[in-house]
Coordinates of C-alpha atoms and ligand atoms in Angstrom, one line a residue:
X1 CA 1.4 14.8 -10.7
X2 CA 2.9 12.9 -13.6
X3 CA 1.0 10.8 -16.0
X4 CA 2.5 7.7 -17.5
X5 CA 3.4 8.9 -21.0
X6 CA 4.6 5.7 -22.6
X7 CA 4.7 1.9 -22.5
X8 CA 8.3 2.3 -21.5
X9 CA 7.4 4.3 -18.4
X10 CA 4.6 1.9 -17.6
X11 CA 7.0 -1.0 -17.8
X12 CA 9.3 0.7 -15.3
X13 CA 6.4 1.2 -12.9
X14 CA 5.5 -2.5 -13.4
X15 CA 9.1 -3.5 -12.5
X16 CA 9.0 -1.5 -9.3
X17 CA 5.6 -3.0 -8.6
X18 CA 6.9 -6.5 -9.2
X19 CA 9.7 -5.9 -6.7
X20 CA 7.2 -4.8 -4.1
X21 CA 5.0 -7.9 -4.8
X22 CA 8.0 -10.2 -4.4
X23 CA 8.9 -8.5 -1.1
X24 CA 5.4 -9.1 0.2
X25 CA 5.5 -12.8 -0.8
X26 CA 8.8 -13.3 1.0
X27 CA 7.9 -11.4 4.1
X28 CA 4.5 -13.2 4.3
X29 CA 6.4 -16.6 4.3
X30 CA 8.7 -15.4 7.1
X31 CA 6.0 -14.1 9.4
X32 CA 5.7 -16.4 12.4
X33 CA 5.9 -16.1 16.2
X34 CA 9.5 -15.3 17.2
X35 CA 10.7 -13.5 14.1
X36 CA 11.8 -9.9 14.8
X37 CA 10.7 -6.9 12.9
X38 CA 14.3 -6.0 12.2
X39 CA 14.9 -9.4 10.6
X40 CA 11.9 -8.9 8.3
X41 CA 13.2 -5.4 7.4
X42 CA 16.5 -6.9 6.4
X43 CA 14.7 -9.6 4.2
X44 CA 12.8 -6.8 2.5
X45 CA 16.0 -4.9 1.7
X46 CA 17.5 -8.0 0.1
X47 CA 14.4 -8.8 -2.1
X48 CA 14.1 -5.2 -3.3
X49 CA 17.8 -5.2 -4.2
X50 CA 17.6 -8.6 -5.9
X51 CA 15.0 -7.1 -8.2
X52 CA 17.3 -4.3 -9.3
X53 CA 15.4 -1.7 -7.2
X54 CA 16.1 0.6 -4.3
X55 CA 13.8 0.9 -1.3
X56 CA 11.9 4.1 -1.5
X57 CA 11.1 4.5 2.2
X58 CA 14.8 4.5 3.4
X59 CA 15.8 8.1 4.0
X60 CA 12.4 9.5 2.9
X61 CA 12.0 12.6 5.1
X62 CA 14.6 10.9 7.3
X63 CA 12.7 7.6 7.6
X64 CA 15.2 5.1 9.1
X65 CA 14.3 1.7 7.6
X66 CA 13.4 -0.2 4.4
X67 CA 9.9 -1.2 5.3
X68 CA 7.1 0.1 7.5
X69 CA 6.1 -2.7 9.9
X70 CA 3.0 -1.9 11.9
X71 CA 1.9 -4.4 14.5
X72 CA -1.5 -4.4 16.4
X73 CA -2.5 -0.9 17.3
X74 CA 0.0 0.7 15.0
X75 CA -1.9 2.0 12.0
X76 CA 1.0 2.9 9.6
X77 CA 4.7 4.0 9.6
X78 CA 5.8 1.5 12.3
X79 CA 9.6 1.6 12.4
X80 CA 11.0 -2.0 12.5
X81 CA 12.4 -2.8 16.0
X82 CA 13.8 -5.8 17.8
X83 CA 10.2 -6.7 18.8
X84 CA 9.6 -10.4 18.1
X85 CA 6.2 -11.2 16.8
X86 CA 3.9 -13.2 19.0
X87 CA 1.0 -15.6 18.3
X88 CA -2.2 -13.6 18.0
X89 CA -0.5 -10.4 16.8
X90 CA -1.5 -8.8 13.5
X91 CA 1.1 -7.0 11.3
X92 CA 0.9 -4.6 8.5
X93 CA 3.8 -4.7 6.0
X94 CA 4.3 -1.7 3.7
X95 CA 7.0 -1.7 1.1
X96 CA 8.1 0.7 -1.6
X97 CA 10.6 0.2 -4.4
X98 CA 12.1 2.4 -7.2
X99 CA 13.1 1.0 -10.6
X100 CA 14.9 3.5 -12.9
X101 CA 13.2 6.4 -11.3
X102 CA 9.7 5.0 -11.1
X103 CA 7.9 3.9 -7.9
X104 CA 5.8 1.1 -6.6
X105 CA 4.1 1.1 -3.1
X106 CA 1.9 -1.5 -1.5
X107 CA 0.9 -2.9 1.9
X108 CA -0.9 -5.9 3.4
X109 CA -2.0 -7.0 6.8
X110 CA -1.8 -10.6 8.1
X111 CA -2.1 -12.5 11.4
X112 CA 0.7 -14.2 13.3
X113 CA -0.3 -17.8 14.0
X114 CA -3.9 -18.1 15.3
X115 CA -5.7 -14.7 15.6
X116 CA -9.0 -13.7 16.9
X117 CA -12.1 -13.7 14.7
X118 CA -12.4 -9.9 15.2
X119 CA -8.9 -9.4 13.9
X120 CA -9.4 -11.8 11.0
X121 CA -12.6 -10.0 9.9
X122 CA -10.9 -6.6 10.3
X123 CA -8.1 -7.7 7.9
X124 CA -10.5 -9.2 5.4
X125 CA -12.9 -6.2 5.3
X126 CA -10.0 -3.8 4.9
X127 CA -8.7 -5.7 2.0
X128 CA -12.1 -5.9 0.4
X129 CA -12.4 -2.1 0.9
X130 CA -9.2 -1.6 -1.0
X131 CA -10.5 -3.7 -3.9
X132 CA -13.8 -1.7 -3.8
X133 CA -11.8 1.4 -4.2
X134 CA -9.6 -0.1 -7.0
X135 CA -12.8 -1.1 -8.9
X136 CA -13.6 2.6 -9.2
X137 CA -10.3 3.3 -11.1
X138 CA -11.8 3.7 -14.5
X139 CA -11.6 6.4 -17.1
X140 CA -14.2 9.1 -16.3
X141 CA -14.7 8.1 -12.6
X142 CA -13.8 10.6 -10.0
X143 CA -11.7 10.6 -6.8
X144 CA -14.9 10.9 -4.8
X145 CA -16.1 7.6 -6.2
X146 CA -13.0 5.8 -4.9
X147 CA -13.2 7.4 -1.4
X148 CA -16.9 6.8 -1.1
X149 CA -16.6 3.1 -1.9
X150 CA -13.7 2.6 0.6
X151 CA -15.5 4.5 3.3
X152 CA -18.8 2.7 2.9
X153 CA -17.0 -0.7 3.2
X154 CA -15.4 0.4 6.5
X155 CA -18.3 2.1 8.2
X156 CA -20.8 -0.6 7.2
X157 CA -18.6 -3.1 9.0
X158 CA -18.5 -0.8 12.1
X159 CA -14.9 0.2 11.8
X160 CA -13.1 3.5 12.4
X161 CA -12.0 4.7 9.0
X162 CA -8.7 6.7 9.4
X163 CA -8.9 10.1 7.7
X164 CA -5.6 11.8 8.6
X165 CA -3.6 9.6 6.2
X166 CA -4.6 9.1 2.6
X167 CA -3.7 7.4 -0.6
X168 CA -1.9 9.3 -3.3
X169 CA -0.7 9.6 -6.9
X170 CA 2.6 7.8 -7.6
X171 CA 5.1 7.8 -10.4
X172 CA 8.5 9.6 -10.4
X173 CA 7.9 10.3 -6.7
X174 CA 6.3 8.0 -4.1
X175 CA 3.8 10.7 -3.1
X176 CA 2.4 12.8 -5.9
X177 CA -0.8 14.7 -6.4
X178 CA -3.6 14.0 -6.1
X179 CA -4.3 12.9 -2.5
X180 CA -6.7 10.0 -2.5
X181 CA -8.8 10.1 0.8
X182 CA -10.6 7.1 2.1
X183 CA -13.8 9.2 2.1
X184 CA -15.6 11.2 -0.5
X185 CA -18.8 12.1 -2.4
X186 CA -19.6 10.0 -5.4
X187 CA -19.4 12.0 -8.6
X188 CA -17.2 14.7 -7.0
X189 CA -13.5 15.4 -7.3
X190 CA -10.8 15.0 -9.9
X191 CA -11.8 13.0 -13.0
X192 CA -9.6 10.0 -13.7
X193 CA -7.7 9.9 -16.9
X194 CA -5.5 7.4 -18.8
X195 CA -1.9 7.6 -17.6
X196 CA -2.7 8.2 -14.0
X197 CA -1.2 6.0 -11.3
X198 CA -2.8 5.9 -7.8
X199 CA -2.2 4.2 -4.5
X200 CA -5.4 3.1 -2.8
X201 CA -4.8 2.5 0.8
X202 CA -7.6 2.0 3.4
X203 CA -6.6 2.1 7.1
X204 CA -9.4 0.7 9.3
X205 CA -9.5 0.5 13.1
X206 CA -11.4 -2.0 15.2
X207 CA -12.4 0.9 17.4
X208 CA -12.6 4.6 16.8
X209 CA -11.0 6.4 13.8
X210 CA -8.8 8.8 15.7
X211 CA -5.0 8.6 15.7
X212 CA -1.9 9.7 17.6
X213 CA 1.8 9.8 16.7
X214 CA 4.6 8.4 19.0
X215 CA 7.5 10.5 20.2
X216 CA 9.6 9.1 17.3
X217 CA 7.6 11.3 15.0
X218 CA 6.6 8.3 12.8
X219 CA 4.7 5.5 14.5
X220 CA 1.0 6.2 14.0
X221 CA -1.3 4.4 16.5
X222 CA -5.0 4.2 17.2
X223 CA -5.9 6.7 19.9
X224 CA -8.0 4.1 21.7
X225 CA -5.4 1.3 21.5
X226 CA -7.6 -0.9 19.2
X227 CA -6.0 -2.9 16.5
X228 CA -5.7 -1.5 12.9
X229 CA -5.3 -3.0 9.4
X230 CA -3.8 -1.4 6.3
X231 CA -3.9 -2.6 2.7
X232 CA -2.5 -0.8 -0.4
X233 CA -1.9 -1.4 -4.1
X234 CA -0.4 0.8 -6.8
X235 CA -2.8 0.9 -9.8
X236 CA -2.2 2.5 -13.2
X237 CA -4.9 3.5 -15.6
X238 CA -3.3 2.3 -18.8
X239 CA -4.6 2.6 -22.4
X240 CA -5.7 -1.1 -21.8
X241 CA -7.6 -0.2 -18.6
X242 CA -6.6 -0.4 -15.0
X243 CA -3.6 -2.5 -14.0
X244 CA -2.7 -3.4 -10.5
X245 CA 1.1 -3.1 -10.6
X246 CA 1.9 -4.5 -7.1
X247 CA -0.1 -7.7 -7.4
X248 CA 2.0 -10.8 -7.7
X249 CA -0.4 -12.7 -10.0
X250 CA -0.2 -10.0 -12.6
X251 CA 3.5 -9.9 -13.7
X252 CA 4.3 -7.6 -16.5
X253 CA 7.6 -8.7 -18.0
X254 CA 9.4 -5.5 -19.1
X255 CA 10.7 -7.2 -22.2
X256 CA 7.2 -7.9 -23.4
X257 CA 6.1 -4.3 -22.7
X258 CA 9.1 -3.0 -24.6
X259 CA 8.5 -5.3 -27.5
X260 CA 4.9 -4.1 -27.6
X261 CA 6.0 -0.5 -27.5
X262 CA 8.1 -1.0 -30.6
X263 CA 5.1 -2.5 -32.4
Ligands
LIG1 N1 4.0 3.6 2.0 C1 3.6 4.8 2.7 C2 2.5 5.4 2.0 O1 1.8 4.6 1.4 C3 4.7 5.7 2.9 C4 5.7 5.4 3.9 S1 6.8 6.7 4.0 C5 7.9 6.2 5.1 O2 2.3 6.5 1.8 F1 8.8 7.1 5.1 F2 7.3 6.1 6.2 F3 8.4 5.1 4.8
LIG2 CO1 1.3 4.7 -0.2

């Protein structure tokens, strides 16, 4: 795994993260009954390019699109299709961007029009679990602290916590060591250090935790057909503490960071 070695590298990660956050904002606005997943994918490509970034998913191990769009029982890695969203659907939107060789990666889940109370609660609990994991990203904490916090939030709510897919280190590659599972034992595992950047990404199912993959080799679904939510942020442990790089309300202008680096 890489560690972020300088303010300059951190600023590049922040630029990639800002592009991802902007993509989320634009897609969130566009989500409504009738819009197709391919239309959303096209919008994502435009926003990423407008931020001077390239989409990290396109071509990754042969992945054929800019975004992962995962409706209803799709957990992750849904390939955008001509499917048009319908009232009552839920949709996970996962985006990745590269700025001058550095990556940002984040996902959110939202409802289309009016959704069931069960679906709404699943989305909210999954987001809260992500933040519970992010709160453990502090110097001296361990990977097991993150996983245990995420897992507890899911199981306490009665959800199936997906184990086959995990969070990850991020930096010069989208997926770097270490793996960051959504389960763990407090006080165990790799100790967190300044300079690390991690993606925290709980995937919770309304039903059981088991998964299956479609014939396309990508689309991951719940085995029991229940709906699933996925949230993710890229978080860097900087000399000033943890920074959520893919959150829209925490912009980090690269010019400011560069000026600060020069003293
Ligand atoms: N964003 C996903 C993750 O968090 C990766 C998607 S890879 C793709 O790990 F190829 F499917 F796009
Ligand atoms: Co990720």
